[in-house]
PDB file of C-alpha atoms in Angstrom:
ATOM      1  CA  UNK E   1      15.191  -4.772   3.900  1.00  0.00           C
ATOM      2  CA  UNK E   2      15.290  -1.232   5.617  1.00  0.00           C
ATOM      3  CA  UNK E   3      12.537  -2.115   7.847  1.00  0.00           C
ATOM      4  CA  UNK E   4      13.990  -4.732   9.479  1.00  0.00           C
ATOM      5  CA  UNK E   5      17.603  -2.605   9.898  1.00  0.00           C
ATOM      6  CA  UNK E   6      18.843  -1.635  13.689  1.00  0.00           C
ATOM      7  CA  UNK E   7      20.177   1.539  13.781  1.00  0.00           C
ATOM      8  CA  UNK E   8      19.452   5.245  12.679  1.00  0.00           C
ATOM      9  CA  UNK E   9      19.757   6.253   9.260  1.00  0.00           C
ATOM     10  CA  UNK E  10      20.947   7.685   7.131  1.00  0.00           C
ATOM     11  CA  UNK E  11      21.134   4.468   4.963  1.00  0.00           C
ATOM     12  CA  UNK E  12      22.614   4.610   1.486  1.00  0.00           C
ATOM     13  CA  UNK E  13      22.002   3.185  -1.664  1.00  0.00           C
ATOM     14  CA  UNK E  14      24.530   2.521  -4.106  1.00  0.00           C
ATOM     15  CA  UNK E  15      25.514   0.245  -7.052  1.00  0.00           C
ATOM     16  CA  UNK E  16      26.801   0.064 -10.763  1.00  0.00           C
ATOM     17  CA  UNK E  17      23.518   0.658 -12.976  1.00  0.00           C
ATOM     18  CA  UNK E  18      20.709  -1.944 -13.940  1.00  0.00           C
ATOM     19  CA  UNK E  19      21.305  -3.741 -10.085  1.00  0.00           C
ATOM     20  CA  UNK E  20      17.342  -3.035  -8.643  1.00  0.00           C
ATOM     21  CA  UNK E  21      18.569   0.136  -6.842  1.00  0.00           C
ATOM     22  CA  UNK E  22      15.227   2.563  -8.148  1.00  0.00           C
ATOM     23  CA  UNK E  23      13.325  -1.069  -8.161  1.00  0.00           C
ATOM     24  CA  UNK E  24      14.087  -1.007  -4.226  1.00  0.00           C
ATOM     25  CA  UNK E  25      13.837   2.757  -3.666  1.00  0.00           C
ATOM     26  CA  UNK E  26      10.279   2.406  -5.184  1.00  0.00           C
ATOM     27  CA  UNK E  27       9.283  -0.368  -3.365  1.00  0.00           C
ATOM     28  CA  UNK E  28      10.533   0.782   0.160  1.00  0.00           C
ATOM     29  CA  UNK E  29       9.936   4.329   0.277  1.00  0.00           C
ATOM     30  CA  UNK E  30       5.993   3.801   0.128  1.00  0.00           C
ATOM     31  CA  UNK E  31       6.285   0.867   2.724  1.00  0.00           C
ATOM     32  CA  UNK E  32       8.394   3.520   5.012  1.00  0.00           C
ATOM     33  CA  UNK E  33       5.539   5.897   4.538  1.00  0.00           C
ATOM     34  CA  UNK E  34       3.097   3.633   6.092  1.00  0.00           C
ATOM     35  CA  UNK E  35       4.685   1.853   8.773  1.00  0.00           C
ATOM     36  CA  UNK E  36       6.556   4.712   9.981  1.00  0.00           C
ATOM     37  CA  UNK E  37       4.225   7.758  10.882  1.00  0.00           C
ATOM     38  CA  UNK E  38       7.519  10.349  11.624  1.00  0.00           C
ATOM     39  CA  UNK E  39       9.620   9.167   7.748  1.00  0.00           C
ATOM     40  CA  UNK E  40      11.592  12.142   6.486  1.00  0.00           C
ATOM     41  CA  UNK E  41      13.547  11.411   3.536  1.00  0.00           C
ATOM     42  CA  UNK E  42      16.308  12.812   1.148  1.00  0.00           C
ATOM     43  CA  UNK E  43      16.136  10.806  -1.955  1.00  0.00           C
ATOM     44  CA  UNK E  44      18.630  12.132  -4.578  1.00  0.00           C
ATOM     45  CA  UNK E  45      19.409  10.977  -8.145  1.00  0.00           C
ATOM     46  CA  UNK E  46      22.726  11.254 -10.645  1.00  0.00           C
ATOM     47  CA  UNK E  47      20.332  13.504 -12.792  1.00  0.00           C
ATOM     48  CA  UNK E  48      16.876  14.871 -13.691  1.00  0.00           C
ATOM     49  CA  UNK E  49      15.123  12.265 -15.612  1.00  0.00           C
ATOM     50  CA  UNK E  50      16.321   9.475 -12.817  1.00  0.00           C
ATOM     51  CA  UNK E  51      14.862  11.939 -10.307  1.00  0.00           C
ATOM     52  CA  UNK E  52      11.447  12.232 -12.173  1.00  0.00           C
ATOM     53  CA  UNK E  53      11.431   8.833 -12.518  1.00  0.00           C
ATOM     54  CA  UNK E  54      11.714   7.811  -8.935  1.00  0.00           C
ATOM     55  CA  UNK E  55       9.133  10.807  -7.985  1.00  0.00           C
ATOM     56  CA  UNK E  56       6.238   9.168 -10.895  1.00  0.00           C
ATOM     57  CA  UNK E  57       6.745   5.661  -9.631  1.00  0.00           C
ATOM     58  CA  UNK E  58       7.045   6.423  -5.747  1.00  0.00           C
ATOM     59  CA  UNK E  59       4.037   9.288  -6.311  1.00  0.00           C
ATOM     60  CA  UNK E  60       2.034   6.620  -7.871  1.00  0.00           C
ATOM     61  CA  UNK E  61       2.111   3.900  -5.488  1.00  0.00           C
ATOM     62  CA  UNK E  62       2.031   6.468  -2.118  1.00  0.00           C
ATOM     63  CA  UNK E  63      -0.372   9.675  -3.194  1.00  0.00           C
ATOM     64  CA  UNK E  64      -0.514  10.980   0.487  1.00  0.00           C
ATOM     65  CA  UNK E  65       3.067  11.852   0.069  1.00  0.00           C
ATOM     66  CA  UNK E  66       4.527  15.286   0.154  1.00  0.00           C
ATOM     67  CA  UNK E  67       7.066  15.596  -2.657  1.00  0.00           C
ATOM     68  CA  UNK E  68       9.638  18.480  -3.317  1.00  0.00           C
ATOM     69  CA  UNK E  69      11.592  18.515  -6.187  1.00  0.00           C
ATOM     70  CA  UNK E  70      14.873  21.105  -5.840  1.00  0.00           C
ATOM     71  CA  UNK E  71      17.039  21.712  -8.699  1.00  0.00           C
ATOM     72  CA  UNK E  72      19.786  24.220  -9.566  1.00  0.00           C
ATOM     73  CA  UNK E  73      18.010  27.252 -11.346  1.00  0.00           C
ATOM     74  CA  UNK E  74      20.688  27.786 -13.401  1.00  0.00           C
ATOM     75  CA  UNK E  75      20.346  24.319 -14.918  1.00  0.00           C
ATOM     76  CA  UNK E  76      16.690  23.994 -14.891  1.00  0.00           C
ATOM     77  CA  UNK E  77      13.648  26.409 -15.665  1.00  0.00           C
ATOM     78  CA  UNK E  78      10.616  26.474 -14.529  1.00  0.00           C
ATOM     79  CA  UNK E  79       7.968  23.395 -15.667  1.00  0.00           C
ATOM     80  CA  UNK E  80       4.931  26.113 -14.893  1.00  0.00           C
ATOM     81  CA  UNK E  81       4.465  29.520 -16.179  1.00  0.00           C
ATOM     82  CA  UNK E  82       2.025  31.252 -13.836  1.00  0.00           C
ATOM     83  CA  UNK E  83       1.412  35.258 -13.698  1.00  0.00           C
ATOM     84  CA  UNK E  84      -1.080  34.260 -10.665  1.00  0.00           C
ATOM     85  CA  UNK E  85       1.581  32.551  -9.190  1.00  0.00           C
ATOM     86  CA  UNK E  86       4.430  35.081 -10.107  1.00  0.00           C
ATOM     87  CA  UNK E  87       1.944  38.046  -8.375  1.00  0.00           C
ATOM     88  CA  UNK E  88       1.759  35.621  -5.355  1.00  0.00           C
ATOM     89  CA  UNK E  89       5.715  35.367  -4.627  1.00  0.00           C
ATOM     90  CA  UNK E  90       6.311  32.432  -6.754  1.00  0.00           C
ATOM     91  CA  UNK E  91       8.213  33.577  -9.606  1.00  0.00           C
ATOM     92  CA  UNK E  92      11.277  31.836  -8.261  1.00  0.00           C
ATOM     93  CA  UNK E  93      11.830  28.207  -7.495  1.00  0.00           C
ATOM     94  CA  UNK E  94      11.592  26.845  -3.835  1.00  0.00           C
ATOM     95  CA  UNK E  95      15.155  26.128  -3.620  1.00  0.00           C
ATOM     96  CA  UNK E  96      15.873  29.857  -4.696  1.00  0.00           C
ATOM     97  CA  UNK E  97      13.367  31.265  -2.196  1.00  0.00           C
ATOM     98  CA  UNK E  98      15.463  28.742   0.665  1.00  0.00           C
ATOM     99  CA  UNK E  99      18.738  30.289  -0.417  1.00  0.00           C
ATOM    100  CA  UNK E 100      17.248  33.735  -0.248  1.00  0.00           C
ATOM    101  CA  UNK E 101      15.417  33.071   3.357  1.00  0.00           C
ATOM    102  CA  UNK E 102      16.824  34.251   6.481  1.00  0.00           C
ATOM    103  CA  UNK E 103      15.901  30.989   8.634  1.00  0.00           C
TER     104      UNK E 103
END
């Protein structure tokens, strides 16, 4: 479907639930992935079970894939505890240390 669109993205999904929209997300992203060497893509999701659920199934079927998963830290804690990590700078979530960074 998106491979065969003219035109730049950004391309949007969107539908009432139960239509094949995370069916189609996981089927396309991986095909993206490896017919286009330069993909860069924003997938977001209504909350964060739909999010982990598009990251297992995509993950699983593309494992050279880079995944980052940003979340409000008010809302959500961290999933690893760490004091090696902590003593290395990464106490705070990614999407803290981006709203903290000067760039």
């Amino acid at each position: 479907m998106i491979l065969g669109c003219k035109g730049a993205p950004p391309y949007l999904i969107y539908g009432r639930p139960r239509t094949g929209k995370s069916i189609t997300l996981v089927e396309t992203i991986p095909k993206l992935f490896k017919t286009r060497n330069d993909t860069k893509m924003l997938v977001c999701a209504p909350s964060n079970s739909a999010a982990d659920y598009l990251v297992k199934k995509i993950v699983s079927k593309e494992s050279k894939m880079v995944v980052v998963i940003a979340g409000d830290p008010m809302q959500l804690g961290p999933v690893i505890y760490s004091k090696e990590a902590d003593k290395l700078g990464l106490g705070k979530s990614y999407l803290e240390r981006l709203f903290e960074s000067e760039y």
